[in-house]
GROMACS .gro file of C-alpha atoms in nm:
model
  427
    1MET     CA    1  -6.145 -15.307   4.189
    2GLY     CA    2  -5.844 -15.085   4.117
    3VAL     CA    3  -5.623 -15.287   4.350
    4THR     CA    4  -5.753 -15.610   4.192
    5LEU     CA    5  -5.670 -15.479   3.846
    6PHE     CA    6  -5.321 -15.377   3.963
    7SER     CA    7  -5.257 -15.726   4.101
    8MET     CA    8  -5.361 -15.880   3.768
    9PHE     CA    9  -5.104 -15.669   3.583
   10PHE     CA   10  -4.837 -15.695   3.849
   11GLY     CA   11  -4.586 -15.970   3.773
   12ALA     CA   12  -4.220 -16.040   3.832
   13GLY     CA   13  -4.149 -16.003   3.459
   14ASN     CA   14  -4.268 -15.641   3.463
   15LEU     CA   15  -4.013 -15.558   3.730
   16ILE     CA   16  -3.709 -15.622   3.511
   17LEU     CA   17  -3.790 -15.363   3.244
   18PRO     CA   18  -3.794 -15.024   3.428
   19PRO     CA   19  -3.455 -15.080   3.600
   20LEU     CA   20  -3.295 -15.165   3.266
   21LEU     CA   21  -3.457 -14.857   3.113
   22GLY     CA   22  -3.307 -14.646   3.392
   23VAL     CA   23  -2.959 -14.787   3.329
   24GLN     CA   24  -2.972 -14.757   2.950
   25ALA     CA   25  -3.147 -14.417   2.935
   26GLY     CA   26  -2.920 -14.264   3.201
   27THR     CA   27  -2.955 -13.887   3.194
   28ASP     CA   28  -3.250 -13.919   2.953
   29ALA     CA   29  -3.441 -14.145   3.193
   30LEU     CA   30  -3.734 -13.905   3.244
   31PRO     CA   31  -3.854 -13.877   2.880
   32ALA     CA   32  -3.784 -14.250   2.836
   33LEU     CA   33  -3.999 -14.327   3.139
   34VAL     CA   34  -4.282 -14.110   3.003
   35GLY     CA   35  -4.284 -14.311   2.680
   36PHE     CA   36  -4.269 -14.636   2.877
   37LEU     CA   37  -4.565 -14.534   3.093
   38VAL     CA   38  -4.776 -14.453   2.787
   39ALA     CA   39  -4.724 -14.806   2.650
   40GLY     CA   40  -4.700 -14.991   2.983
   41VAL     CA   41  -4.979 -14.815   3.173
   42GLY     CA   42  -5.193 -14.597   2.946
   43LEU     CA   43  -5.257 -14.852   2.672
   44PRO     CA   44  -5.341 -15.142   2.911
   45VAL     CA   45  -5.594 -14.925   3.097
   46LEU     CA   46  -5.755 -14.828   2.765
   47GLY     CA   47  -5.754 -15.196   2.667
   48ILE     CA   48  -5.948 -15.283   2.983
   49VAL     CA   49  -6.207 -15.015   2.906
   50VAL     CA   50  -6.249 -15.116   2.541
   51VAL     CA   51  -6.289 -15.488   2.611
   52ALA     CA   52  -6.523 -15.417   2.901
   53LEU     CA   53  -6.750 -15.230   2.659
   54SER     CA   54  -6.708 -15.469   2.365
   55GLY     CA   55  -6.777 -15.794   2.551
   56THR     CA   56  -6.467 -16.005   2.490
   57LEU     CA   57  -6.146 -15.981   2.293
   58ARG     CA   58  -6.299 -16.206   2.028
   59ASP     CA   59  -6.602 -15.977   2.000
   60LEU     CA   60  -6.370 -15.681   1.949
   61ALA     CA   61  -6.149 -15.856   1.692
   62SER     CA   62  -6.453 -16.001   1.509
   63ARG     CA   63  -6.531 -15.654   1.379
   64VAL     CA   64  -6.239 -15.715   1.144
   65HIS     CA   65  -6.336 -16.075   1.055
   66PRO     CA   66  -6.429 -16.389   1.255
   67THR     CA   67  -6.129 -16.580   1.120
   68PHE     CA   68  -5.897 -16.294   1.209
   69ALA     CA   69  -6.049 -16.285   1.559
   70ARG     CA   70  -5.979 -16.653   1.620
   71ALA     CA   71  -5.620 -16.627   1.493
   72PHE     CA   72  -5.549 -16.303   1.680
   73VAL     CA   73  -5.680 -16.435   2.014
   74ALA     CA   74  -5.473 -16.753   1.973
   75LEU     CA   75  -5.160 -16.545   1.902
   76VAL     CA   76  -5.222 -16.332   2.209
   77TYR     CA   77  -5.249 -16.641   2.431
   78LEU     CA   78  -4.937 -16.791   2.275
   79LEU     CA   79  -4.736 -16.475   2.337
   80ILE     CA   80  -4.852 -16.422   2.695
   81GLY     CA   81  -4.803 -16.796   2.739
   82PRO     CA   82  -4.546 -17.045   2.610
   83CYS     CA   83  -4.377 -16.830   2.347
   84LEU     CA   84  -4.265 -16.544   2.574
   85ALA     CA   85  -4.418 -16.484   2.915
   86ILE     CA   86  -4.399 -16.836   3.061
   87PRO     CA   87  -4.032 -16.893   2.961
   88ARG     CA   88  -3.950 -16.546   3.094
   89THR     CA   89  -4.066 -16.643   3.443
   90ALA     CA   90  -3.801 -16.917   3.462
   91SER     CA   91  -3.531 -16.704   3.300
   92THR     CA   92  -3.596 -16.414   3.538
   93ALA     CA   93  -3.587 -16.640   3.844
   94PHE     CA   94  -3.263 -16.801   3.728
   95GLU     CA   95  -3.094 -16.466   3.664
   96MET     CA   96  -3.162 -16.376   4.026
   97LEU     CA   97  -2.986 -16.696   4.134
   98VAL     CA   98  -2.677 -16.651   3.915
   99PRO     CA   99  -2.479 -16.448   4.173
  100LEU     CA  100  -2.530 -16.729   4.424
  101LEU     CA  101  -2.394 -17.009   4.202
  102PRO     CA  102  -2.074 -17.173   4.330
  103ALA     CA  103  -1.755 -17.087   4.143
  104GLY     CA  104  -1.679 -17.321   3.855
  105VAL     CA  105  -2.040 -17.421   3.791
  106SER     CA  106  -2.139 -17.402   3.425
  107PRO     CA  107  -2.418 -17.142   3.386
  108GLU     CA  108  -2.563 -17.334   3.090
  109LEU     CA  109  -2.588 -17.663   3.282
  110ALA     CA  110  -2.721 -17.482   3.588
  111ARG     CA  111  -2.987 -17.310   3.375
  112LEU     CA  112  -3.091 -17.642   3.221
  113ALA     CA  113  -3.121 -17.817   3.557
  114PHE     CA  114  -3.306 -17.521   3.707
  115SER     CA  115  -3.554 -17.491   3.419
  116VAL     CA  116  -3.634 -17.865   3.424
  117ALA     CA  117  -3.703 -17.855   3.799
  118PHE     CA  118  -3.892 -17.524   3.773
  119PHE     CA  119  -4.131 -17.636   3.500
  120ALA     CA  120  -4.180 -17.983   3.648
  121LEU     CA  121  -4.298 -17.820   3.970
  122ALA     CA  122  -4.506 -17.565   3.779
  123PHE     CA  123  -4.679 -17.843   3.584
  124VAL     CA  124  -4.761 -18.035   3.902
  125LEU     CA  125  -4.906 -17.722   4.061
  126ALA     CA  126  -5.102 -17.639   3.744
  127MET     CA  127  -5.266 -17.980   3.771
  128ARG     CA  128  -5.359 -17.916   4.133
  129PRO     CA  129  -5.352 -17.542   4.187
  130GLY     CA  130  -5.525 -17.564   4.531
  131ARG     CA  131  -5.388 -17.430   4.855
  132LEU     CA  132  -5.018 -17.413   4.772
  133THR     CA  133  -5.052 -17.167   4.485
  134ARG     CA  134  -5.297 -16.955   4.689
  135LEU     CA  135  -5.045 -16.954   4.972
  136LEU     CA  136  -4.764 -16.857   4.734
  137GLY     CA  137  -4.974 -16.571   4.604
  138ARG     CA  138  -5.054 -16.444   4.952
  139VAL     CA  139  -4.693 -16.467   5.068
  140THR     CA  140  -4.496 -16.359   4.761
  141GLY     CA  141  -4.722 -16.068   4.666
  142PRO     CA  142  -4.673 -15.870   4.989
  143ALA     CA  143  -4.308 -15.983   5.016
  144LEU     CA  144  -4.237 -15.862   4.662
  145ILE     CA  145  -4.396 -15.525   4.734
  146LEU     CA  146  -4.192 -15.485   5.054
  147LEU     CA  147  -3.878 -15.576   4.861
  148ILE     CA  148  -3.954 -15.316   4.592
  149VAL     CA  149  -4.019 -15.049   4.855
  150ALA     CA  150  -3.691 -15.129   5.035
  151VAL     CA  151  -3.479 -15.128   4.719
  152VAL     CA  152  -3.645 -14.816   4.578
  153LEU     CA  153  -3.612 -14.620   4.902
  154ALA     CA  154  -3.244 -14.717   4.927
  155ALA     CA  155  -3.186 -14.603   4.567
  156LEU     CA  156  -3.372 -14.274   4.620
  157ALA     CA  157  -3.174 -14.207   4.937
  158SER     CA  158  -2.853 -14.270   4.746
  159LEU     CA  159  -2.959 -14.034   4.466
  160ALA     CA  160  -3.058 -13.766   4.717
  161GLY     CA  161  -2.724 -13.802   4.893
  162ALA     CA  162  -2.535 -13.767   4.566
  163GLY     CA  163  -2.704 -13.435   4.502
  164ALA     CA  164  -2.725 -13.496   4.124
  165LEU     CA  165  -2.817 -13.761   3.873
  166PRO     CA  166  -2.541 -14.001   3.765
  167ALA     CA  167  -2.343 -13.880   3.465
  168ALA     CA  168  -2.398 -14.199   3.263
  169GLU     CA  169  -2.481 -14.115   2.902
  170PRO     CA  170  -2.779 -14.287   2.737
  171THR     CA  171  -2.721 -14.575   2.499
  172PRO     CA  172  -2.756 -14.496   2.125
  173ALA     CA  173  -3.117 -14.621   2.113
  174TYR     CA  174  -3.224 -14.380   2.387
  175ALA     CA  175  -2.993 -14.097   2.277
  176SER     CA  176  -3.170 -14.062   1.941
  177SER     CA  177  -3.526 -14.056   2.081
  178ALA     CA  178  -3.565 -14.144   2.448
  179ALA     CA  179  -3.946 -14.118   2.460
  180ALA     CA  180  -4.001 -14.332   2.148
  181GLN     CA  181  -3.756 -14.598   2.269
  182GLY     CA  182  -3.926 -14.598   2.609
  183PHE     CA  183  -4.260 -14.649   2.433
  184LEU     CA  184  -4.121 -14.948   2.242
  185THR     CA  185  -3.971 -15.091   2.560
  186GLY     CA  186  -4.319 -15.074   2.711
  187TYR     CA  187  -4.431 -15.331   2.453
  188GLN     CA  188  -4.235 -15.594   2.646
  189THR     CA  189  -4.455 -15.566   2.952
  190MET     CA  190  -4.719 -15.736   2.732
  191ASP     CA  191  -4.979 -15.572   2.956
  192LEU     CA  192  -5.185 -15.444   2.662
  193LEU     CA  193  -5.224 -15.802   2.538
  194ALA     CA  194  -5.303 -15.918   2.890
  195SER     CA  195  -5.563 -15.644   2.935
  196LEU     CA  196  -5.743 -15.762   2.623
  197THR     CA  197  -5.783 -16.111   2.774
  198PHE     CA  198  -5.913 -16.014   3.118
  199GLY     CA  199  -6.097 -15.689   3.054
  200ILE     CA  200  -6.422 -15.886   3.055
  201VAL     CA  201  -6.339 -16.012   3.407
  202ILE     CA  202  -6.323 -15.657   3.542
  203ALA     CA  203  -6.649 -15.562   3.370
  204THR     CA  204  -6.824 -15.872   3.509
  205ASN     CA  205  -6.704 -15.796   3.862
  206VAL     CA  206  -6.821 -15.436   3.832
  207ARG     CA  207  -7.167 -15.551   3.725
  208SER     CA  208  -7.177 -15.803   4.012
  209LEU     CA  209  -7.138 -15.510   4.254
  210GLY     CA  210  -7.468 -15.366   4.132
  211VAL     CA  211  -7.355 -15.129   3.859
  212THR     CA  212  -7.597 -15.128   3.567
  213GLY     CA  213  -7.600 -14.964   3.226
  214GLU     CA  214  -7.316 -14.916   2.981
  215ARG     CA  215  -7.236 -14.566   3.103
  216GLY     CA  216  -7.216 -14.678   3.466
  217VAL     CA  217  -6.994 -14.977   3.386
  218MET     CA  218  -6.762 -14.760   3.179
  219ARG     CA  219  -6.738 -14.503   3.459
  220GLU     CA  220  -6.644 -14.763   3.722
  221VAL     CA  221  -6.401 -14.946   3.495
  222CYS     CA  222  -6.229 -14.614   3.419
  223ARG     CA  223  -6.206 -14.535   3.792
  224ALA     CA  224  -6.058 -14.878   3.864
  225GLY     CA  225  -5.817 -14.829   3.575
  226ALA     CA  226  -5.711 -14.492   3.715
  227VAL     CA  227  -5.633 -14.648   4.056
  228ALA     CA  228  -5.436 -14.933   3.896
  229GLY     CA  229  -5.258 -14.684   3.670
  230VAL     CA  230  -5.142 -14.468   3.962
  231LEU     CA  231  -5.007 -14.774   4.144
  232MET     CA  232  -4.823 -14.897   3.834
  233ILE     CA  233  -4.675 -14.553   3.769
  234ALA     CA  234  -4.542 -14.546   4.125
  235VAL     CA  235  -4.384 -14.891   4.090
  236TYR     CA  236  -4.235 -14.827   3.745
  237GLY     CA  237  -4.105 -14.484   3.843
  238GLY     CA  238  -3.938 -14.618   4.154
  239LEU     CA  239  -3.775 -14.906   3.969
  240ALA     CA  240  -3.651 -14.673   3.696
  241ALA     CA  241  -3.487 -14.469   3.972
  242VAL     CA  242  -3.310 -14.788   4.087
  243GLY     CA  243  -3.169 -14.822   3.734
  244VAL     CA  244  -3.061 -14.459   3.719
  245GLU     CA  245  -2.880 -14.497   4.052
  246GLN     CA  246  -2.690 -14.796   3.914
  247SER     CA  247  -2.635 -14.654   3.564
  248GLU     CA  248  -2.270 -14.564   3.615
  249ALA     CA  249  -2.181 -14.895   3.781
  250LEU     CA  250  -2.373 -15.114   3.533
  251VAL     CA  251  -2.288 -14.964   3.195
  252GLY     CA  252  -2.354 -15.242   2.943
  253ALA     CA  253  -2.620 -15.420   3.153
  254THR     CA  254  -2.851 -15.626   2.932
  255ASN     CA  255  -3.140 -15.717   3.162
  256GLY     CA  256  -3.315 -15.570   3.461
  257ALA     CA  257  -3.271 -15.877   3.678
  258GLU     CA  258  -2.901 -15.806   3.722
  259VAL     CA  259  -2.980 -15.441   3.795
  260ILE     CA  260  -3.218 -15.528   4.081
  261THR     CA  261  -2.973 -15.787   4.214
  262ALA     CA  262  -2.684 -15.541   4.200
  263SER     CA  263  -2.888 -15.274   4.380
  264ALA     CA  264  -3.003 -15.513   4.654
  265THR     CA  265  -2.649 -15.642   4.700
  266ALA     CA  266  -2.503 -15.291   4.712
  267HIS     CA  267  -2.746 -15.173   4.977
  268PHE     CA  268  -2.816 -15.489   5.178
  269GLY     CA  269  -2.516 -15.716   5.113
  270VAL     CA  270  -2.530 -16.089   5.041
  271ALA     CA  271  -2.845 -16.122   5.252
  272GLY     CA  272  -3.017 -15.887   5.008
  273THR     CA  273  -2.911 -16.103   4.714
  274VAL     CA  274  -3.047 -16.418   4.880
  275LEU     CA  275  -3.374 -16.246   4.971
  276VAL     CA  276  -3.422 -16.110   4.618
  277ALA     CA  277  -3.355 -16.453   4.466
  278ALA     CA  278  -3.595 -16.633   4.701
  279ILE     CA  279  -3.883 -16.390   4.659
  280PHE     CA  280  -3.848 -16.370   4.282
  281LEU     CA  281  -3.828 -16.748   4.256
  282LEU     CA  282  -4.160 -16.791   4.437
  283ALA     CA  283  -4.325 -16.501   4.257
  284CYS     CA  284  -4.215 -16.625   3.914
  285LEU     CA  285  -4.331 -16.976   3.997
  286ASN     CA  286  -4.672 -16.846   4.099
  287VAL     CA  287  -4.706 -16.644   3.778
  288CYS     CA  288  -4.591 -16.941   3.570
  289VAL     CA  289  -4.854 -17.170   3.722
  290GLY     CA  290  -5.125 -16.914   3.654
  291LEU     CA  291  -5.021 -16.868   3.291
  292ILE     CA  292  -5.001 -17.243   3.225
  293SER     CA  293  -5.349 -17.285   3.374
  294CYS     CA  294  -5.494 -16.991   3.181
  295CYS     CA  295  -5.347 -17.084   2.843
  296GLY     CA  296  -5.410 -17.456   2.893
  297SER     CA  297  -5.777 -17.390   2.968
  298TYR     CA  298  -5.819 -17.167   2.661
  299PHE     CA  299  -5.667 -17.410   2.412
  300ALA     CA  300  -5.843 -17.709   2.569
  301GLU     CA  301  -6.172 -17.530   2.497
  302GLU     CA  302  -6.064 -17.429   2.147
  303ILE     CA  303  -5.941 -17.780   2.059
  304PRO     CA  304  -6.183 -18.021   2.235
  305ARG     CA  305  -5.985 -18.329   2.127
  306VAL     CA  306  -5.685 -18.211   2.325
  307SER     CA  307  -5.721 -18.232   2.702
  308TYR     CA  308  -5.620 -17.963   2.949
  309ARG     CA  309  -5.350 -18.195   3.083
  310ALA     CA  310  -5.199 -18.241   2.737
  311CYS     CA  311  -5.201 -17.865   2.676
  312ALA     CA  312  -5.040 -17.795   3.013
  313ILE     CA  313  -4.760 -18.047   2.971
  314SER     CA  314  -4.696 -17.929   2.613
  315PHE     CA  315  -4.668 -17.568   2.728
  316ALA     CA  316  -4.443 -17.663   3.019
  317VAL     CA  317  -4.204 -17.865   2.799
  318PHE     CA  318  -4.197 -17.606   2.521
  319SER     CA  319  -4.141 -17.322   2.769
  320CYS     CA  320  -3.862 -17.519   2.936
  321VAL     CA  321  -3.680 -17.543   2.603
  322VAL     CA  322  -3.733 -17.176   2.517
  323SER     CA  323  -3.623 -17.056   2.862
  324ASN     CA  324  -3.279 -17.207   2.805
  325LEU     CA  325  -3.216 -16.940   2.543
  326GLY     CA  326  -3.148 -16.710   2.837
  327LEU     CA  327  -3.317 -16.390   2.951
  328ASP     CA  328  -3.123 -16.164   2.712
  329ALA     CA  329  -3.223 -16.375   2.411
  330LEU     CA  330  -3.586 -16.386   2.527
  331LEU     CA  331  -3.597 -16.008   2.559
  332GLY     CA  332  -3.459 -15.976   2.206
  333LEU     CA  333  -3.710 -16.230   2.074
  334SER     CA  334  -3.997 -16.056   2.250
  335ALA     CA  335  -3.900 -15.723   2.093
  336THR     CA  336  -3.929 -15.885   1.749
  337LEU     CA  337  -4.258 -16.071   1.804
  338LEU     CA  338  -4.426 -15.787   1.992
  339GLY     CA  339  -4.313 -15.541   1.725
  340CYS     CA  340  -4.541 -15.735   1.487
  341LEU     CA  341  -4.843 -15.787   1.712
  342TYR     CA  342  -4.851 -15.483   1.941
  343PRO     CA  343  -4.932 -15.225   1.671
  344VAL     CA  344  -5.234 -15.433   1.567
  345ALA     CA  345  -5.350 -15.448   1.928
  346ILE     CA  346  -5.306 -15.071   1.962
  347VAL     CA  347  -5.516 -15.011   1.650
  348LEU     CA  348  -5.792 -15.243   1.774
  349VAL     CA  349  -5.806 -15.054   2.104
  350ALA     CA  350  -5.806 -14.717   1.928
  351LEU     CA  351  -6.092 -14.821   1.699
  352GLY     CA  352  -6.276 -14.975   1.992
  353LEU     CA  353  -6.284 -14.637   2.165
  354PHE     CA  354  -6.502 -14.500   1.883
  355ARG     CA  355  -6.831 -14.672   1.944
  356GLY     CA  356  -7.164 -14.608   1.781
  357ARG     CA  357  -7.166 -14.563   1.405
  358LEU     CA  358  -6.802 -14.657   1.355
  359ALA     CA  359  -6.858 -14.995   1.522
  360THR     CA  360  -7.011 -15.131   1.202
  361ALA     CA  361  -6.783 -14.955   0.953
  362THR     CA  362  -6.632 -15.281   0.831
  363ARG     CA  363  -6.396 -15.121   0.580
  364LEU     CA  364  -6.250 -14.898   0.851
  365TRP     CA  365  -6.165 -15.192   1.075
  366ARG     CA  366  -6.036 -15.420   0.799
  367TRP     CA  367  -5.829 -15.170   0.603
  368THR     CA  368  -5.667 -15.015   0.910
  369VAL     CA  369  -5.580 -15.346   1.075
  370LEU     CA  370  -5.454 -15.499   0.749
  371VAL     CA  371  -5.227 -15.205   0.666
  372THR     CA  372  -5.098 -15.190   1.023
  373ALA     CA  373  -5.019 -15.562   1.026
  374VAL     CA  374  -4.843 -15.559   0.689
  375VAL     CA  375  -4.633 -15.250   0.764
  376SER     CA  376  -4.543 -15.371   1.114
  377VAL     CA  377  -4.424 -15.710   0.993
  378ALA     CA  378  -4.230 -15.547   0.709
  379GLU     CA  379  -4.060 -15.300   0.944
  380VAL     CA  380  -3.964 -15.574   1.190
  381ALA     CA  381  -3.832 -15.789   0.903
  382ARG     CA  382  -3.618 -15.501   0.778
  383GLY     CA  383  -3.466 -15.463   1.122
  384ALA     CA  384  -3.406 -15.838   1.158
  385LEU     CA  385  -3.229 -15.846   0.820
  386GLY     CA  386  -3.011 -15.549   0.910
  387LEU     CA  387  -3.173 -15.322   0.654
  388PRO     CA  388  -3.220 -14.950   0.722
  389PRO     CA  389  -3.567 -14.827   0.827
  390SER     CA  390  -3.820 -14.755   0.555
  391ARG     CA  391  -3.901 -14.401   0.443
  392PHE     CA  392  -4.230 -14.389   0.632
  393PRO     CA  393  -4.250 -14.102   0.882
  394LEU     CA  394  -4.136 -14.208   1.233
  395ALA     CA  395  -3.981 -14.528   1.094
  396ASP     CA  396  -3.643 -14.434   1.239
  397MET     CA  397  -3.810 -14.437   1.583
  398GLY     CA  398  -3.962 -14.782   1.531
  399LEU     CA  399  -4.309 -14.637   1.471
  400GLY     CA  400  -4.325 -14.657   1.093
  401TRP     CA  401  -4.672 -14.816   1.109
  402VAL     CA  402  -4.842 -14.509   1.258
  403CYS     CA  403  -4.880 -14.289   0.948
  404PRO     CA  404  -4.986 -14.575   0.712
  405ALA     CA  405  -5.247 -14.680   0.970
  406LEU     CA  406  -5.382 -14.325   0.994
  407MET     CA  407  -5.394 -14.295   0.614
  408ALA     CA  408  -5.576 -14.629   0.582
  409ALA     CA  409  -5.826 -14.521   0.847
  410PHE     CA  410  -5.886 -14.189   0.669
  411LEU     CA  411  -5.943 -14.352   0.329
  412ALA     CA  412  -6.164 -14.625   0.478
  413ALA     CA  413  -6.372 -14.366   0.663
  414ILE     CA  414  -6.433 -14.177   0.337
  415ALA     CA  415  -6.526 -14.500   0.159
  416SER     CA  416  -6.763 -14.591   0.445
  417LEU     CA  417  -6.946 -14.257   0.469
  418ASP     CA  418  -7.260 -14.392   0.301
  419ASP     CA  419  -7.271 -14.696   0.532
  420ILE     CA  420  -7.224 -14.479   0.841
  421ARG     CA  421  -7.490 -14.231   0.722
  422ASN     CA  422  -7.737 -14.510   0.645
  423GLN     CA  423  -7.689 -14.667   0.986
  424GLY     CA  424  -7.747 -14.331   1.149
  425GLN     CA  425  -8.076 -14.291   0.957
  426GLY     CA  426  -8.178 -14.643   1.057
  427ARG     CA  427  -8.140 -14.552   1.422
   0.00000   0.00000   0.00000
């Protein structure tokens, strides 16, 4: 179950973030990686546990309000679908192909042609997922792992031979607070949002293996999460080392795709570049097909008048347009959108860990989530408008929502004491 959970998290998009972190954090890569692992590994594992115990993401979010639950679930699917994750698959694959483009070819026209062909094929496969997508998954998964191992081992050997870490200084964002910036970078894995959508799948599979009772299910889900977490830590740590090794040569790099390509080219020559491009193309295509199918199925059920086919083609066309913004622009857009939604998801998971009497403390859920959402959106808006951070504690680190959320939870808990006490007496 742990390996299954790891494979559900593991996608080509996740591979481009740790190398970029290694390049940008430079000599501060270790604390930055710790922050990244908290957001990119710790929170998703907790999300799996909470949803497994709550039933579904909608059941968890309904403790705030049914209308909120419906809107929040739709936003999660849109973000892990056509708004961010699906376009990122095409952009990542194209970035791997850029070094192989003939001289004189316009990158913009090449990106347009590539994205049209990529999403046309993805739509066809989403209509008939069958044997081809299963074959792609079986081939590209192991090939991608072998590629990661080869590139990481080459980078580690280079670092060991150098005898010291590269002297590249961290960028301003990491220089001020490496761990906090690493935590915020972890948002872009979107794995917490993903964990909230398939946590119920893991719980169902655990029960199908004969595990009964809430305590037993929780124990096995936690064990599976621990296995998946160790595997993800190994992958992320190795890829961050690839970035550190290239940090002097790639000062000013803006996405992890070029870091992986540069490392493969440096250690394995042009053949390495071609191999990286081919494997990432197939892996990204496989992920794209899965996301189109998943999101198309969800919205077809939510909006019965709209067919799965119509949803799939709409997502493919919309994602094709968005992917032409380029990978750098998509990463910037994702930082903005996830800065609004991720804190709310974190609060839902934190509250979901406190079961029992707090599960029905309606004020606690509503006040905390509302304050978190308002402050998060306000903080992101200030940044987008070029305004300085607010005066909330931790705001200069991008975590200005934390203290208001804690204060709202404290006040709501005091206001809900009678309700909690009455429920306890009823039991």
